[in-house]
Amino acid sequence: MASVRTSSSRPYHLVVFGASGFTGQFVVEEVARTASEAPRGNLKWAVAGRSKQKLEQVLEQAASVLGKPELRTGVDIIVADVEEPDSLAAMCKQAVIVLNCVGPYRFFGEPVVKACVENGAHHLDISGEPQFLEGMQLNYHNQASDKGVYIIGSCGFDSIPADMGVLYTREQFKGTLTAVESFLTVKAGPEGGCIHDGTWQSAIYGFADSHKLQSLRRKFNYKPLPSVGTKLKRRGSLFFSNEIQQYSMPFMGSDPSVIKRTQRFLVEEHQASPVQYGAYAGIGGIGNVIKLVFAGMLFWLLVKFSFGRDLLAKNPEFFSFGLFSKAGPTRKQMEASSFRFVLYGEGYTEGLDPSQGKPNGKICTLVQGPECGYVATPIAMVQAALTILNEASDLPKSGGVYTPGAAFAKTTLIERLNKHGIKFSVI
């Protein structure tokens, strides 16, 4: 089995694919920042994408932002295109791990996963698209397992804080943790903030295709997960949360789907008892609620029709009240933003039988960090990659398609994140 330990034959430990994209440029900066922490401080890495000229510009920008002139000439460039399988194969043969930043993944993700599996490179992405993530598991898990290749999805803000946060909460709870609800709040600075249009595009096609996700899930033939303790009640689509003292709604990202897959893995592989999960996001006061209801109704109406999807795709700022934009946030906006992700867990304290009575123990944990989309996401992705390079023996015993929680449960990923500004703590 090809493992990370026999990687010296490949010229690069990491290749950042899609390095000139909006998120890719920040992943490049994060790799450059942390390169000195690799084993023996000699992380070899390269950038890849369609345009050599744009990749040169990204290295130029990283060199001036970080004050590292050596980046201009010291980092190799690989020209590779999702539309050209041979170029992807050539890229994957040179990499121990491909950091894939080319989204929306439902359109561009699979060729890269396929090339990684066939050419023995591990693959990390930052997708928040359940249909893509679960589709890759269905189609490539066995092949990746045979090759000893790890395909680990959602290694960005979706879904490392949530997935590792649930594992952390379980570890800190003395007894059997049965359920967790998480509440995300995002704080912007005086200049406000926004999210790059790529996430908006993923959302448009994700909602339009939601029926396909249901039929995909039926193909797994899963038995329902055993439930322990009281069944977790789902909250309404809009409610006032006493926990965070603001109006809240279900979190629309991939966290619930990713965590369910992790819990299933832990039940099947390690006979752990599963944790039920509910994910919510704070939206603030009544003014935001009115905007959100209005924008949500328009979105639901338009997303059902192809002309509506085109309208939404072309005018993200208008239809999202400025929450999404084609330009993305400025560096100043990013520096002033942060997130808080609070997890409320309940369960049975040590010595109590989970099949008897109601849960009697509670725990509250916190994951907090910098701006989530373009500061925390690159940190999470790069630390996940360094974990694979440094802790190969603590990954699941065979390759395959995994969630972050399934892949990194036995590693020091949480400690690594703590050192890089994404902090896990018990409140």
PDB file of N, CA, C and O in Angstrom, residues 251-282:
ATOM      1  N   PHE A 251     -28.472  25.816  10.224  1.00  0.00           N
ATOM      2  CA  PHE A 251     -27.281  26.117   9.427  1.00  0.00           C
ATOM      3  C   PHE A 251     -27.393  25.415   8.085  1.00  0.00           C
ATOM      4  O   PHE A 251     -27.627  24.209   8.028  1.00  0.00           O
ATOM      5  N   MET A 252     -27.226  26.185   7.005  1.00  0.00           N
ATOM      6  CA  MET A 252     -27.477  25.638   5.662  1.00  0.00           C
ATOM      7  C   MET A 252     -26.295  24.877   5.059  1.00  0.00           C
ATOM      8  O   MET A 252     -26.398  24.359   3.971  1.00  0.00           O
ATOM      9  N   GLY A 253     -25.163  24.854   5.730  1.00  0.00           N
ATOM     10  CA  GLY A 253     -23.975  24.226   5.133  1.00  0.00           C
ATOM     11  C   GLY A 253     -24.001  22.708   5.231  1.00  0.00           C
ATOM     12  O   GLY A 253     -25.029  22.084   5.488  1.00  0.00           O
ATOM     13  N   SER A 254     -22.832  22.116   5.042  1.00  0.00           N
ATOM     14  CA  SER A 254     -22.733  20.656   4.967  1.00  0.00           C
ATOM     15  C   SER A 254     -22.498  20.003   6.326  1.00  0.00           C
ATOM     16  O   SER A 254     -22.400  18.789   6.417  1.00  0.00           O
ATOM     17  N   ASP A 255     -22.401  20.810   7.410  1.00  0.00           N
ATOM     18  CA  ASP A 255     -22.039  20.229   8.711  1.00  0.00           C
ATOM     19  C   ASP A 255     -22.901  19.034   9.138  1.00  0.00           C
ATOM     20  O   ASP A 255     -22.363  17.999   9.540  1.00  0.00           O
ATOM     21  N   PRO A 256     -24.255  19.141   9.097  1.00  0.00           N
ATOM     22  CA  PRO A 256     -25.052  17.991   9.564  1.00  0.00           C
ATOM     23  C   PRO A 256     -24.755  16.714   8.773  1.00  0.00           C
ATOM     24  O   PRO A 256     -24.650  15.629   9.342  1.00  0.00           O
ATOM     25  N   SER A 257     -24.582  16.870   7.451  1.00  0.00           N
ATOM     26  CA  SER A 257     -24.322  15.692   6.612  1.00  0.00           C
ATOM     27  C   SER A 257     -22.943  15.097   6.921  1.00  0.00           C
ATOM     28  O   SER A 257     -22.769  13.884   7.033  1.00  0.00           O
ATOM     29  N   VAL A 258     -21.936  15.962   7.105  1.00  0.00           N
ATOM     30  CA  VAL A 258     -20.570  15.496   7.376  1.00  0.00           C
ATOM     31  C   VAL A 258     -20.519  14.791   8.736  1.00  0.00           C
ATOM     32  O   VAL A 258     -19.934  13.707   8.882  1.00  0.00           O
ATOM     33  N   ILE A 259     -21.156  15.400   9.745  1.00  0.00           N
ATOM     34  CA  ILE A 259     -21.097  14.821  11.089  1.00  0.00           C
ATOM     35  C   ILE A 259     -21.821  13.486  11.148  1.00  0.00           C
ATOM     36  O   ILE A 259     -21.359  12.545  11.794  1.00  0.00           O
ATOM     37  N   LYS A 260     -22.919  13.376  10.423  1.00  0.00           N
ATOM     38  CA  LYS A 260     -23.639  12.096  10.402  1.00  0.00           C
ATOM     39  C   LYS A 260     -22.744  11.005   9.800  1.00  0.00           C
ATOM     40  O   LYS A 260     -22.708   9.873  10.291  1.00  0.00           O
ATOM     41  N   ARG A 261     -22.002  11.356   8.753  1.00  0.00           N
ATOM     42  CA  ARG A 261     -21.101  10.371   8.137  1.00  0.00           C
ATOM     43  C   ARG A 261     -19.983   9.979   9.105  1.00  0.00           C
ATOM     44  O   ARG A 261     -19.593   8.812   9.181  1.00  0.00           O
ATOM     45  N   THR A 262     -19.463  10.967   9.851  1.00  0.00           N
ATOM     46  CA  THR A 262     -18.420  10.665  10.842  1.00  0.00           C
ATOM     47  C   THR A 262     -18.961   9.736  11.923  1.00  0.00           C
ATOM     48  O   THR A 262     -18.310   8.750  12.301  1.00  0.00           O
ATOM     49  N   GLN A 263     -20.147  10.055  12.430  1.00  0.00           N
ATOM     50  CA  GLN A 263     -20.735   9.234  13.488  1.00  0.00           C
ATOM     51  C   GLN A 263     -20.966   7.809  13.001  1.00  0.00           C
ATOM     52  O   GLN A 263     -20.727   6.846  13.721  1.00  0.00           O
ATOM     53  N   ARG A 264     -21.418   7.670  11.753  1.00  0.00           N
ATOM     54  CA  ARG A 264     -21.627   6.331  11.189  1.00  0.00           C
ATOM     55  C   ARG A 264     -20.311   5.565  11.132  1.00  0.00           C
ATOM     56  O   ARG A 264     -20.232   4.393  11.495  1.00  0.00           O
ATOM     57  N   PHE A 265     -19.256   6.243  10.707  1.00  0.00           N
ATOM     58  CA  PHE A 265     -17.932   5.612  10.639  1.00  0.00           C
ATOM     59  C   PHE A 265     -17.494   5.145  12.031  1.00  0.00           C
ATOM     60  O   PHE A 265     -17.011   4.023  12.214  1.00  0.00           O
ATOM     61  N   LEU A 266     -17.678   6.004  13.047  1.00  0.00           N
ATOM     62  CA  LEU A 266     -17.233   5.657  14.401  1.00  0.00           C
ATOM     63  C   LEU A 266     -18.047   4.499  14.982  1.00  0.00           C
ATOM     64  O   LEU A 266     -17.519   3.661  15.712  1.00  0.00           O
ATOM     65  N   VAL A 267     -19.346   4.443  14.623  1.00  0.00           N
ATOM     66  CA  VAL A 267     -20.193   3.336  15.079  1.00  0.00           C
ATOM     67  C   VAL A 267     -19.725   2.036  14.412  1.00  0.00           C
ATOM     68  O   VAL A 267     -19.545   1.006  15.061  1.00  0.00           O
ATOM     69  N   GLU A 268     -19.507   2.105  13.096  1.00  0.00           N
ATOM     70  CA  GLU A 268     -19.183   0.878  12.350  1.00  0.00           C
ATOM     71  C   GLU A 268     -17.760   0.392  12.585  1.00  0.00           C
ATOM     72  O   GLU A 268     -17.515  -0.800  12.692  1.00  0.00           O
ATOM     73  N   GLU A 269     -16.810   1.332  12.691  1.00  0.00           N
ATOM     74  CA  GLU A 269     -15.403   0.933  12.807  1.00  0.00           C
ATOM     75  C   GLU A 269     -14.945   0.773  14.256  1.00  0.00           C
ATOM     76  O   GLU A 269     -14.056  -0.008  14.542  1.00  0.00           O
ATOM     77  N   HIS A 270     -15.513   1.586  15.150  1.00  0.00           N
ATOM     78  CA  HIS A 270     -14.999   1.595  16.525  1.00  0.00           C
ATOM     79  C   HIS A 270     -16.071   1.286  17.566  1.00  0.00           C
ATOM     80  O   HIS A 270     -15.858   1.474  18.759  1.00  0.00           O
ATOM     81  N   GLN A 271     -17.268   0.873  17.082  1.00  0.00           N
ATOM     82  CA  GLN A 271     -18.378   0.530  17.993  1.00  0.00           C
ATOM     83  C   GLN A 271     -18.653   1.641  19.019  1.00  0.00           C
ATOM     84  O   GLN A 271     -19.033   1.381  20.156  1.00  0.00           O
ATOM     85  N   ALA A 272     -18.427   2.888  18.598  1.00  0.00           N
ATOM     86  CA  ALA A 272     -18.724   4.020  19.490  1.00  0.00           C
ATOM     87  C   ALA A 272     -20.236   4.225  19.501  1.00  0.00           C
ATOM     88  O   ALA A 272     -20.928   3.782  18.592  1.00  0.00           O
ATOM     89  N   SER A 273     -20.748   4.906  20.547  1.00  0.00           N
ATOM     90  CA  SER A 273     -22.184   5.185  20.493  1.00  0.00           C
ATOM     91  C   SER A 273     -22.367   6.526  19.778  1.00  0.00           C
ATOM     92  O   SER A 273     -21.608   7.465  20.013  1.00  0.00           O
ATOM     93  N   PRO A 274     -23.343   6.621  18.845  1.00  0.00           N
ATOM     94  CA  PRO A 274     -23.435   7.802  17.987  1.00  0.00           C
ATOM     95  C   PRO A 274     -23.963   9.026  18.727  1.00  0.00           C
ATOM     96  O   PRO A 274     -24.716   8.912  19.685  1.00  0.00           O
ATOM     97  N   VAL A 275     -23.540  10.192  18.255  1.00  0.00           N
ATOM     98  CA  VAL A 275     -24.013  11.461  18.810  1.00  0.00           C
ATOM     99  C   VAL A 275     -24.996  12.074  17.813  1.00  0.00           C
ATOM    100  O   VAL A 275     -24.690  12.195  16.632  1.00  0.00           O
ATOM    101  N   GLN A 276     -26.197  12.447  18.289  1.00  0.00           N
ATOM    102  CA  GLN A 276     -27.152  13.152  17.430  1.00  0.00           C
ATOM    103  C   GLN A 276     -26.696  14.613  17.318  1.00  0.00           C
ATOM    104  O   GLN A 276     -26.074  15.128  18.229  1.00  0.00           O
ATOM    105  N   TYR A 277     -27.064  15.254  16.205  1.00  0.00           N
ATOM    106  CA  TYR A 277     -26.514  16.597  15.979  1.00  0.00           C
ATOM    107  C   TYR A 277     -27.528  17.522  15.318  1.00  0.00           C
ATOM    108  O   TYR A 277     -28.239  17.121  14.399  1.00  0.00           O
ATOM    109  N   GLY A 278     -27.573  18.755  15.805  1.00  0.00           N
ATOM    110  CA  GLY A 278     -28.364  19.804  15.166  1.00  0.00           C
ATOM    111  C   GLY A 278     -27.497  21.038  15.003  1.00  0.00           C
ATOM    112  O   GLY A 278     -26.760  21.403  15.925  1.00  0.00           O
ATOM    113  N   ALA A 279     -27.555  21.690  13.830  1.00  0.00           N
ATOM    114  CA  ALA A 279     -26.679  22.837  13.557  1.00  0.00           C
ATOM    115  C   ALA A 279     -27.499  24.083  13.279  1.00  0.00           C
ATOM    116  O   ALA A 279     -28.416  24.060  12.455  1.00  0.00           O
ATOM    117  N   TYR A 280     -27.145  25.170  13.943  1.00  0.00           N
ATOM    118  CA  TYR A 280     -27.893  26.429  13.792  1.00  0.00           C
ATOM    119  C   TYR A 280     -26.924  27.595  13.638  1.00  0.00           C
ATOM    120  O   TYR A 280     -25.762  27.514  14.040  1.00  0.00           O
ATOM    121  N   ALA A 281     -27.431  28.675  13.046  1.00  0.00           N
ATOM    122  CA  ALA A 281     -26.616  29.880  12.885  1.00  0.00           C
ATOM    123  C   ALA A 281     -27.399  31.077  13.387  1.00  0.00           C
ATOM    124  O   ALA A 281     -28.600  31.197  13.115  1.00  0.00           O
ATOM    125  N   GLY A 282     -26.726  31.943  14.131  1.00  0.00           N
ATOM    126  CA  GLY A 282     -27.356  33.173  14.615  1.00  0.00           C
ATOM    127  C   GLY A 282     -27.449  34.179  13.485  1.00  0.00           C
ATOM    128  O   GLY A 282     -26.508  34.322  12.702  1.00  0.00           O
TER     129      GLY A 282
END
